Amino acid sequence: ESGLEPSNPQLAEEGGPLSSPDCLLDATALGGALVEARAWANARALQLLLGGGKGEGELFGRLASLKHYFLLDQGDFFVHFLDSAEEELVKPVARISVGRLASKLELSLRQAALVDPYRSSLSCELLPCNLTSQLLRIINSARAVPPPPAAADKTP
């Protein structure tokens, strides 16, 4: 039991307001049941993210791990990885061995002596397009979105 069960036991039981076809006709009952179900789902999602049970609450630890790797707080492993994988990375994508890249990444992480419980979550993945193509896709998709209306067009 999570302690976050809906306060209306009829929601979870057969014959509750959501199981009856009359519920569709009674907008008040349906609206109340939906608001309560949404509140329960939000509380449960928050509990899973922030903790409260076994295997839960890893959000802050994962965010700290992302900070170490992507903000290069511990960037020496990345330099070592790029140096050791250079020979593999200059090949065309179809000829690159993802297994070799993964082992070079693991070796770089070990040599950097990083103490991170999530380091085993790091992996290598190759995209079928190059960096230039990917950047052009991003630029073109940004152009497709219409700009927001100018502030002068708004009335107070």
GROMACS .gro file of N, CA and C in nm:
model
  468
    1GLU      N    1   0.083  -0.118   0.000
    1GLU     CA    2   0.000   0.000   0.000
    1GLU      C    3   0.088   0.125   0.000
    2SER      N    4   0.060   0.218  -0.085
    2SER     CA    5   0.142   0.338  -0.094
    2SER      C    6   0.092   0.450  -0.004
    3GLY      N    7  -0.030   0.438   0.047
    3GLY     CA    8  -0.086   0.546   0.126
    3GLY      C    9  -0.142   0.657   0.040
    4LEU      N   10  -0.139   0.638  -0.090
    4LEU     CA   11  -0.189   0.741  -0.181
    4LEU      C   12  -0.310   0.693  -0.258
    5GLU      N   13  -0.385   0.601  -0.200
    5GLU     CA   14  -0.503   0.551  -0.269
    5GLU      C   15  -0.607   0.661  -0.275
    6PRO      N   16  -0.694   0.659  -0.375
    6PRO     CA   17  -0.799   0.760  -0.385
    6PRO      C   18  -0.885   0.758  -0.259
    7SER      N   19  -0.927   0.877  -0.214
    7SER     CA   20  -1.008   0.883  -0.093
    7SER      C   21  -1.146   0.824  -0.117
    8ASN      N   22  -1.191   0.819  -0.239
    8ASN     CA   23  -1.320   0.759  -0.271
    8ASN      C   24  -1.295   0.614  -0.312
    9PRO      N   25  -1.329   0.518  -0.223
    9PRO     CA   26  -1.301   0.378  -0.255
    9PRO      C   27  -1.379   0.328  -0.376
   10GLN      N   28  -1.484   0.400  -0.416
   10GLN     CA   29  -1.562   0.356  -0.531
   10GLN      C   30  -1.484   0.367  -0.661
   11LEU      N   31  -1.381   0.453  -0.663
   11LEU     CA   32  -1.301   0.466  -0.785
   11LEU      C   33  -1.230   0.336  -0.817
   12ALA      N   34  -1.183   0.266  -0.713
   12ALA     CA   35  -1.105   0.145  -0.733
   12ALA      C   36  -1.190   0.020  -0.735
   13GLU      N   37  -1.315   0.029  -0.694
   13GLU     CA   38  -1.400  -0.089  -0.686
   13GLU      C   39  -1.491  -0.099  -0.807
   14GLU      N   40  -1.532  -0.222  -0.833
   14GLU     CA   41  -1.629  -0.243  -0.939
   14GLU      C   42  -1.760  -0.181  -0.894
   15GLY      N   43  -1.828  -0.117  -0.984
   15GLY     CA   44  -1.953  -0.050  -0.949
   15GLY      C   45  -1.931   0.095  -0.908
   16GLY      N   46  -1.806   0.143  -0.916
   16GLY     CA   47  -1.776   0.281  -0.881
   16GLY      C   48  -1.828   0.375  -0.987
   17PRO      N   49  -1.812   0.506  -0.964
   17PRO     CA   50  -1.870   0.603  -1.057
   17PRO      C   51  -1.817   0.593  -1.199
   18LEU      N   52  -1.695   0.544  -1.218
   18LEU     CA   53  -1.640   0.536  -1.353
   18LEU      C   54  -1.681   0.408  -1.425
   19SER      N   55  -1.737   0.312  -1.352
   19SER     CA   56  -1.773   0.186  -1.417
   19SER      C   57  -1.917   0.187  -1.467
   20SER      N   58  -1.994   0.287  -1.431
   20SER     CA   59  -2.135   0.291  -1.468
   20SER      C   60  -2.155   0.377  -1.592
   21PRO      N   61  -2.242   0.330  -1.685
   21PRO     CA   62  -2.271   0.414  -1.802
   21PRO      C   63  -2.341   0.543  -1.764
   22ASP      N   64  -2.409   0.544  -1.646
   22ASP     CA   65  -2.475   0.665  -1.601
   22ASP      C   66  -2.375   0.774  -1.567
   23CYS      N   67  -2.251   0.733  -1.539
   23CYS     CA   68  -2.146   0.829  -1.505
   23CYS      C   69  -2.124   0.925  -1.622
   24LEU      N   70  -2.139   0.876  -1.743
   24LEU     CA   71  -2.119   0.961  -1.859
   24LEU      C   72  -2.227   1.067  -1.869
   25LEU      N   73  -2.344   1.037  -1.812
   25LEU     CA   74  -2.454   1.133  -1.817
   25LEU      C   75  -2.445   1.233  -1.702
   26ASP      N   76  -2.382   1.195  -1.592
   26ASP     CA   77  -2.371   1.282  -1.476
   26ASP      C   78  -2.236   1.351  -1.480
   27ALA      N   79  -2.234   1.471  -1.535
   27ALA     CA   80  -2.109   1.544  -1.553
   27ALA      C   81  -2.042   1.578  -1.420
   28THR      N   82  -2.119   1.604  -1.318
   28THR     CA   83  -2.062   1.637  -1.188
   28THR      C   84  -1.987   1.518  -1.129
   29ALA      N   85  -2.049   1.400  -1.135
   29ALA     CA   86  -1.984   1.279  -1.081
   29ALA      C   87  -1.858   1.246  -1.162
   30LEU      N   88  -1.868   1.256  -1.292
   30LEU     CA   89  -1.753   1.228  -1.377
   30LEU      C   90  -1.641   1.328  -1.352
   31GLY      N   91  -1.676   1.456  -1.344
   31GLY     CA   92  -1.576   1.559  -1.320
   31GLY      C   93  -1.506   1.540  -1.186
   32GLY      N   94  -1.583   1.510  -1.084
   32GLY     CA   95  -1.524   1.488  -0.952
   32GLY      C   96  -1.432   1.366  -0.950
   33ALA      N   97  -1.476   1.259  -1.016
   33ALA     CA   98  -1.395   1.137  -1.021
   33ALA      C   99  -1.266   1.162  -1.098
   34LEU      N  100  -1.273   1.238  -1.206
   34LEU     CA  101  -1.153   1.267  -1.284
   34LEU      C  102  -1.056   1.356  -1.209
   35VAL      N  103  -1.107   1.455  -1.136
   35VAL     CA  104  -1.020   1.542  -1.056
   35VAL      C  105  -0.950   1.461  -0.948
   36GLU      N  106  -1.023   1.372  -0.882
   36GLU     CA  107  -0.964   1.289  -0.778
   36GLU      C  108  -0.862   1.192  -0.836
   37ALA      N  109  -0.891   1.133  -0.950
   37ALA     CA  110  -0.797   1.041  -1.014
   37ALA      C  111  -0.670   1.113  -1.056
   38ARG      N  112  -0.683   1.234  -1.106
   38ARG     CA  113  -0.566   1.312  -1.145
   38ARG      C  114  -0.482   1.350  -1.024
   39ALA      N  115  -0.545   1.388  -0.916
   39ALA     CA  116  -0.472   1.422  -0.793
   39ALA      C  117  -0.396   1.301  -0.741
   40TRP      N  118  -0.458   1.186  -0.743
   40TRP     CA  119  -0.391   1.064  -0.698
   40TRP      C  120  -0.272   1.032  -0.788
   41ALA      N  121  -0.290   1.043  -0.920
   41ALA     CA  122  -0.181   1.013  -1.014
   41ALA      C  123  -0.065   1.110  -0.996
   42ASN      N  124  -0.095   1.237  -0.973
   42ASN     CA  125   0.011   1.336  -0.950
   42ASN      C  126   0.089   1.305  -0.822
   43ALA      N  127   0.016   1.269  -0.716
   43ALA     CA  128   0.083   1.237  -0.589
   43ALA      C  129   0.169   1.112  -0.604
   44ARG      N  130   0.121   1.014  -0.677
   44ARG     CA  131   0.198   0.890  -0.696
   44ARG      C  132   0.323   0.917  -0.781
   45ALA      N  133   0.311   0.998  -0.884
   45ALA     CA  134   0.426   1.031  -0.968
   45ALA      C  135   0.531   1.106  -0.887
   46LEU      N  136   0.488   1.198  -0.803
   46LEU     CA  137   0.582   1.271  -0.719
   46LEU      C  138   0.652   1.177  -0.622
   47GLN      N  139   0.578   1.083  -0.567
   47GLN     CA  140   0.638   0.986  -0.475
   47GLN      C  141   0.742   0.901  -0.547
   48LEU      N  142   0.714   0.860  -0.669
   48LEU     CA  143   0.810   0.779  -0.744
   48LEU      C  144   0.936   0.858  -0.777
   49LEU      N  145   0.921   0.986  -0.807
   49LEU     CA  146   1.036   1.068  -0.842
   49LEU      C  147   1.123   1.104  -0.722
   50LEU      N  148   1.060   1.139  -0.612
   50LEU     CA  149   1.134   1.192  -0.499
   50LEU      C  150   1.163   1.090  -0.390
   51GLY      N  151   1.099   0.978  -0.393
   51GLY     CA  152   1.131   0.875  -0.295
   51GLY      C  153   1.011   0.830  -0.216
   52GLY      N  154   1.037   0.739  -0.126
   52GLY     CA  155   0.930   0.689  -0.043
   52GLY      C  156   0.921   0.538  -0.046
   53GLY      N  157   0.998   0.474  -0.126
   53GLY     CA  158   0.994   0.328  -0.134
   53GLY      C  159   1.120   0.274  -0.196
   54LYS      N  160   1.131   0.144  -0.197
   54LYS     CA  161   1.250   0.080  -0.252
   54LYS      C  162   1.256   0.101  -0.403
   55GLY      N  163   1.370   0.144  -0.454
   55GLY     CA  164   1.388   0.167  -0.597
   55GLY      C  165   1.326   0.296  -0.645
   56GLU      N  166   1.279   0.378  -0.554
   56GLU     CA  167   1.215   0.504  -0.591
   56GLU      C  168   1.304   0.620  -0.548
   57GLY      N  169   1.273   0.736  -0.598
   57GLY     CA  170   1.340   0.857  -0.552
   57GLY      C  171   1.480   0.875  -0.604
   58GLU      N  172   1.508   0.835  -0.723
   58GLU     CA  173   1.641   0.848  -0.779
   58GLU      C  174   1.658   0.976  -0.859
   59LEU      N  175   1.558   1.062  -0.858
   59LEU     CA  176   1.562   1.182  -0.941
   59LEU      C  177   1.684   1.270  -0.910
   60PHE      N  178   1.705   1.304  -0.784
   60PHE     CA  179   1.814   1.394  -0.751
   60PHE      C  180   1.950   1.330  -0.776
   61GLY      N  181   1.962   1.202  -0.749
   61GLY     CA  182   2.087   1.132  -0.778
   61GLY      C  183   2.117   1.130  -0.927
   62ARG      N  184   2.015   1.104  -1.007
   62ARG     CA  185   2.034   1.103  -1.153
   62ARG      C  186   2.067   1.242  -1.205
   63LEU      N  187   2.003   1.345  -1.150
   63LEU     CA  188   2.034   1.482  -1.192
   63LEU      C  189   2.178   1.519  -1.157
   64ALA      N  190   2.225   1.477  -1.042
   64ALA     CA  191   2.365   1.503  -1.004
   64ALA      C  192   2.459   1.429  -1.099
   65SER      N  193   2.421   1.309  -1.138
   65SER     CA  194   2.502   1.232  -1.232
   65SER      C  195   2.508   1.302  -1.368
   66LEU      N  196   2.395   1.352  -1.414
   66LEU     CA  197   2.393   1.427  -1.541
   66LEU      C  198   2.483   1.550  -1.533
   67LYS      N  199   2.481   1.616  -1.419
   67LYS     CA  200   2.567   1.733  -1.400
   67LYS      C  201   2.714   1.695  -1.416
   68HIS      N  202   2.752   1.582  -1.359
   68HIS     CA  203   2.891   1.540  -1.369
   68HIS      C  204   2.932   1.513  -1.513
   69TYR      N  205   2.847   1.448  -1.589
   69TYR     CA  206   2.885   1.405  -1.723
   69TYR      C  207   2.859   1.511  -1.830
   70PHE      N  208   2.743   1.572  -1.829
   70PHE     CA  209   2.709   1.663  -1.938
   70PHE      C  210   2.757   1.806  -1.915
   71LEU      N  211   2.772   1.846  -1.791
   71LEU     CA  212   2.827   1.978  -1.764
   71LEU      C  213   2.977   1.970  -1.741
   72LEU      N  214   3.031   1.853  -1.765
   72LEU     CA  215   3.175   1.827  -1.761
   72LEU      C  216   3.238   1.863  -1.627
   73ASP      N  217   3.162   1.841  -1.520
   73ASP     CA  218   3.216   1.857  -1.385
   73ASP      C  219   3.333   1.760  -1.366
   74GLN      N  220   3.323   1.644  -1.427
   74GLN     CA  221   3.429   1.543  -1.424
   74GLN      C  222   3.468   1.512  -1.569
   75GLY      N  223   3.503   1.613  -1.646
   75GLY     CA  224   3.523   1.599  -1.789
   75GLY      C  225   3.648   1.527  -1.834
   76ASP      N  226   3.738   1.492  -1.743
   76ASP     CA  227   3.860   1.425  -1.786
   76ASP      C  228   3.832   1.289  -1.852
   77PHE      N  229   3.725   1.223  -1.811
   77PHE     CA  230   3.692   1.095  -1.873
   77PHE      C  231   3.655   1.115  -2.020
   78PHE      N  232   3.591   1.227  -2.052
   78PHE     CA  233   3.546   1.251  -2.189
   78PHE      C  234   3.665   1.274  -2.281
   79VAL      N  235   3.762   1.349  -2.235
   79VAL     CA  236   3.883   1.373  -2.314
   79VAL      C  237   3.956   1.241  -2.339
   80HIS      N  238   3.966   1.160  -2.235
   80HIS     CA  239   4.031   1.029  -2.250
   80HIS      C  240   3.954   0.941  -2.347
   81PHE      N  241   3.821   0.944  -2.338
   81PHE     CA  242   3.738   0.864  -2.428
   81PHE      C  243   3.758   0.906  -2.573
   82LEU      N  244   3.756   1.036  -2.600
   82LEU     CA  245   3.774   1.084  -2.737
   82LEU      C  246   3.912   1.049  -2.791
   83ASP      N  247   4.014   1.060  -2.707
   83ASP     CA  248   4.149   1.025  -2.750
   83ASP      C  249   4.160   0.876  -2.783
   84SER      N  250   4.103   0.792  -2.697
   84SER     CA  251   4.116   0.648  -2.718
   84SER      C  252   4.025   0.597  -2.831
   85ALA      N  253   3.916   0.668  -2.858
   85ALA     CA  254   3.822   0.622  -2.960
   85ALA      C  255   3.840   0.694  -3.094
   86GLU      N  256   3.941   0.777  -3.106
   86GLU     CA  257   3.959   0.857  -3.227
   86GLU      C  258   3.967   0.770  -3.353
   87GLU      N  259   4.042   0.663  -3.345
   87GLU     CA  260   4.059   0.576  -3.462
   87GLU      C  261   3.924   0.518  -3.508
   88GLU      N  262   3.839   0.487  -3.413
   88GLU     CA  263   3.708   0.430  -3.445
   88GLU      C  264   3.611   0.539  -3.493
   89LEU      N  265   3.620   0.657  -3.436
   89LEU     CA  266   3.525   0.765  -3.466
   89LEU      C  267   3.546   0.830  -3.602
   90VAL      N  268   3.662   0.814  -3.664
   90VAL     CA  269   3.684   0.873  -3.795
   90VAL      C  270   3.628   0.786  -3.908
   91LYS      N  271   3.587   0.665  -3.875
   91LYS     CA  272   3.530   0.574  -3.976
   91LYS      C  273   3.388   0.616  -4.011
   92PRO      N  274   3.337   0.572  -4.127
   92PRO     CA  275   3.195   0.593  -4.157
   92PRO      C  276   3.109   0.520  -4.053
   93VAL      N  277   2.991   0.572  -4.027
   93VAL     CA  278   2.905   0.517  -3.923
   93VAL      C  279   2.880   0.368  -3.941
   94ALA      N  280   2.862   0.323  -4.062
   94ALA     CA  281   2.831   0.182  -4.087
   94ALA      C  282   2.946   0.089  -4.047
   95ARG      N  283   3.068   0.142  -4.043
   95ARG     CA  284   3.184   0.057  -4.011
   95ARG      C  285   3.230   0.069  -3.865
   96ILE      N  286   3.167   0.156  -3.788
   96ILE     CA  287   3.206   0.174  -3.648
   96ILE      C  288   3.150   0.060  -3.563
   97SER      N  289   3.233   0.008  -3.477
   97SER     CA  290   3.191  -0.097  -3.385
   97SER      C  291   3.142  -0.033  -3.255
   98VAL      N  292   3.012  -0.044  -3.230
   98VAL     CA  293   2.955   0.014  -3.109
   98VAL      C  294   3.011  -0.058  -2.986
   99GLY      N  295   3.039  -0.186  -2.997
   99GLY     CA  296   3.097  -0.261  -2.887
   99GLY      C  297   3.232  -0.207  -2.846
  100ARG      N  298   3.315  -0.174  -2.946
  100ARG     CA  299   3.447  -0.116  -2.916
  100ARG      C  300   3.433   0.020  -2.848
  101LEU      N  301   3.339   0.100  -2.900
  101LEU     CA  302   3.317   0.231  -2.838
  101LEU      C  303   3.270   0.216  -2.693
  102ALA      N  304   3.181   0.122  -2.670
  102ALA     CA  305   3.130   0.100  -2.534
  102ALA      C  306   3.242   0.057  -2.440
  103SER      N  307   3.330  -0.029  -2.487
  103SER     CA  308   3.440  -0.074  -2.401
  103SER      C  309   3.539   0.040  -2.375
  104LYS      N  310   3.561   0.126  -2.474
  104LYS     CA  311   3.650   0.241  -2.454
  104LYS      C  312   3.587   0.341  -2.357
  105LEU      N  313   3.457   0.357  -2.363
  105LEU     CA  314   3.388   0.444  -2.269
  105LEU      C  315   3.399   0.390  -2.127
  106GLU      N  316   3.377   0.261  -2.111
  106GLU     CA  317   3.387   0.198  -1.979
  106GLU      C  318   3.529   0.212  -1.923
  107LEU      N  319   3.628   0.190  -2.007
  107LEU     CA  320   3.768   0.205  -1.965
  107LEU      C  321   3.797   0.348  -1.923
  108SER      N  322   3.747   0.444  -1.998
  108SER     CA  323   3.768   0.585  -1.964
  108SER      C  324   3.704   0.620  -1.830
  109LEU      N  325   3.585   0.565  -1.805
  109LEU     CA  326   3.518   0.591  -1.678
  109LEU      C  327   3.596   0.529  -1.561
  110ARG      N  328   3.650   0.411  -1.582
  110ARG     CA  329   3.729   0.345  -1.477
  110ARG      C  330   3.856   0.424  -1.447
  111GLN      N  331   3.925   0.470  -1.552
  111GLN     CA  332   4.050   0.543  -1.532
  111GLN      C  333   4.027   0.679  -1.466
  112ALA      N  334   3.910   0.736  -1.489
  112ALA     CA  335   3.879   0.865  -1.426
  112ALA      C  336   3.845   0.848  -1.279
  113ALA      N  337   3.826   0.725  -1.235
  113ALA     CA  338   3.796   0.693  -1.095
  113ALA      C  339   3.673   0.769  -1.045
  114LEU      N  340   3.573   0.775  -1.128
  114LEU     CA  341   3.449   0.842  -1.089
  114LEU      C  342   3.369   0.752  -0.996
  115VAL      N  343   3.323   0.809  -0.888
  115VAL     CA  344   3.238   0.736  -0.796
  115VAL      C  345   3.096   0.782  -0.822
  116ASP      N  346   3.027   0.709  -0.905
  116ASP     CA  347   2.891   0.745  -0.943
  116ASP      C  348   2.810   0.617  -0.954
  117PRO      N  349   2.704   0.603  -0.876
  117PRO     CA  350   2.625   0.479  -0.883
  117PRO      C  351   2.552   0.461  -1.015
  118TYR      N  352   2.545   0.565  -1.096
  118TYR     CA  353   2.472   0.558  -1.222
  118TYR      C  354   2.564   0.549  -1.343
  119ARG      N  355   2.693   0.534  -1.322
  119ARG     CA  356   2.784   0.534  -1.437
  119ARG      C  357   2.761   0.415  -1.529
  120SER      N  358   2.704   0.307  -1.478
  120SER     CA  359   2.674   0.193  -1.564
  120SER      C  360   2.559   0.224  -1.661
  121SER      N  361   2.489   0.334  -1.638
  121SER     CA  362   2.380   0.373  -1.727
  121SER      C  363   2.430   0.442  -1.854
  122LEU      N  364   2.556   0.484  -1.854
  122LEU     CA  365   2.612   0.550  -1.973
  122LEU      C  366   2.634   0.447  -2.083
  123SER      N  367   2.601   0.486  -2.204
  123SER     CA  368   2.621   0.396  -2.317
  123SER      C  369   2.649   0.478  -2.442
  124CYS      N  370   2.687   0.408  -2.547
  124CYS     CA  371   2.714   0.473  -2.676
  124CYS      C  372   2.602   0.438  -2.773
  125GLU      N  373   2.564   0.537  -2.851
  125GLU     CA  374   2.464   0.516  -2.955
  125GLU      C  375   2.506   0.598  -3.075
  126LEU      N  376   2.491   0.541  -3.192
  126LEU     CA  377   2.530   0.612  -3.314
  126LEU      C  378   2.405   0.649  -3.392
  127LEU      N  379   2.402   0.772  -3.440
  127LEU     CA  380   2.292   0.817  -3.524
  127LEU      C  381   2.328   0.796  -3.670
  128PRO      N  382   2.229   0.773  -3.756
  128PRO     CA  383   2.259   0.748  -3.897
  128PRO      C  384   2.298   0.873  -3.975
  129CYS      N  385   2.292   0.990  -3.913
  129CYS     CA  386   2.327   1.113  -3.984
  129CYS      C  387   2.443   1.182  -3.912
  130ASN      N  388   2.509   1.271  -3.986
  130ASN     CA  389   2.622   1.342  -3.927
  130ASN      C  390   2.574   1.467  -3.853
  131LEU      N  391   2.665   1.533  -3.786
  131LEU     CA  392   2.632   1.649  -3.704
  131LEU      C  393   2.572   1.762  -3.787
  132THR      N  394   2.627   1.785  -3.906
  132THR     CA  395   2.577   1.892  -3.992
  132THR      C  396   2.432   1.868  -4.031
  133SER      N  397   2.398   1.746  -4.070
  133SER     CA  398   2.260   1.713  -4.107
  133SER      C  399   2.166   1.731  -3.988
  134GLN      N  400   2.210   1.688  -3.872
  134GLN     CA  401   2.127   1.700  -3.751
  134GLN      C  402   2.102   1.847  -3.718
  135LEU      N  403   2.206   1.931  -3.727
  135LEU     CA  404   2.189   2.074  -3.700
  135LEU      C  405   2.096   2.140  -3.802
  136LEU      N  406   2.106   2.099  -3.928
  136LEU     CA  407   2.016   2.154  -4.030
  136LEU      C  408   1.871   2.115  -4.002
  137ARG      N  409   1.849   1.993  -3.955
  137ARG     CA  410   1.713   1.952  -3.918
  137ARG      C  411   1.658   2.039  -3.805
  138ILE      N  412   1.741   2.068  -3.708
  138ILE     CA  413   1.698   2.151  -3.595
  138ILE      C  414   1.666   2.292  -3.642
  139ILE      N  415   1.751   2.347  -3.725
  139ILE     CA  416   1.729   2.483  -3.777
  139ILE      C  417   1.601   2.487  -3.860
  140ASN      N  418   1.582   2.390  -3.947
  140ASN     CA  419   1.463   2.389  -4.032
  140ASN      C  420   1.335   2.368  -3.951
  141SER      N  421   1.341   2.288  -3.847
  141SER     CA  422   1.220   2.270  -3.765
  141SER      C  423   1.190   2.396  -3.685
  142ALA      N  424   1.294   2.472  -3.648
  142ALA     CA  425   1.273   2.598  -3.577
  142ALA      C  426   1.211   2.701  -3.670
  143ARG      N  427   1.245   2.698  -3.796
  143ARG     CA  428   1.187   2.792  -3.893
  143ARG      C  429   1.042   2.760  -3.921
  144ALA      N  430   1.003   2.634  -3.909
  144ALA     CA  431   0.866   2.593  -3.937
  144ALA      C  432   0.768   2.642  -3.832
  145VAL      N  433   0.816   2.671  -3.711
  145VAL     CA  434   0.730   2.720  -3.604
  145VAL      C  435   0.711   2.869  -3.623
  146PRO      N  436   0.584   2.915  -3.629
  146PRO     CA  437   0.562   3.059  -3.647
  146PRO      C  438   0.609   3.135  -3.523
  147PRO      N  439   0.667   3.255  -3.545
  147PRO     CA  440   0.715   3.333  -3.431
  147PRO      C  441   0.597   3.382  -3.347
  148PRO      N  442   0.620   3.405  -3.217
  148PRO     CA  443   0.511   3.456  -3.133
  148PRO      C  444   0.477   3.598  -3.174
  149PRO      N  445   0.353   3.640  -3.147
  149PRO     CA  446   0.315   3.776  -3.187
  149PRO      C  447   0.400   3.879  -3.113
  150ALA      N  448   0.426   3.989  -3.181
  150ALA     CA  449   0.508   4.095  -3.123
  150ALA      C  450   0.435   4.159  -3.005
  151ALA      N  451   0.512   4.213  -2.911
  151ALA     CA  452   0.454   4.274  -2.792
  151ALA      C  453   0.369   4.397  -2.828
  152ALA      N  454   0.401   4.464  -2.938
  152ALA     CA  455   0.325   4.581  -2.979
  152ALA      C  456   0.185   4.545  -3.026
  153ASP      N  457   0.165   4.422  -3.068
  153ASP     CA  458   0.034   4.379  -3.116
  153ASP      C  459  -0.064   4.354  -3.002
  154LYS      N  460  -0.013   4.339  -2.881
  154LYS     CA  461  -0.098   4.308  -2.767
  154LYS      C  462  -0.159   4.437  -2.713
  155THR      N  463  -0.284   4.426  -2.671
  155THR     CA  464  -0.350   4.540  -2.609
  155THR      C  465  -0.347   4.523  -2.459
  156PRO      N  466  -0.334   4.632  -2.384
  156PRO     CA  467  -0.326   4.621  -2.237
  156PRO      C  468  -0.458   4.581  -2.177
   0.00000   0.00000   0.00000
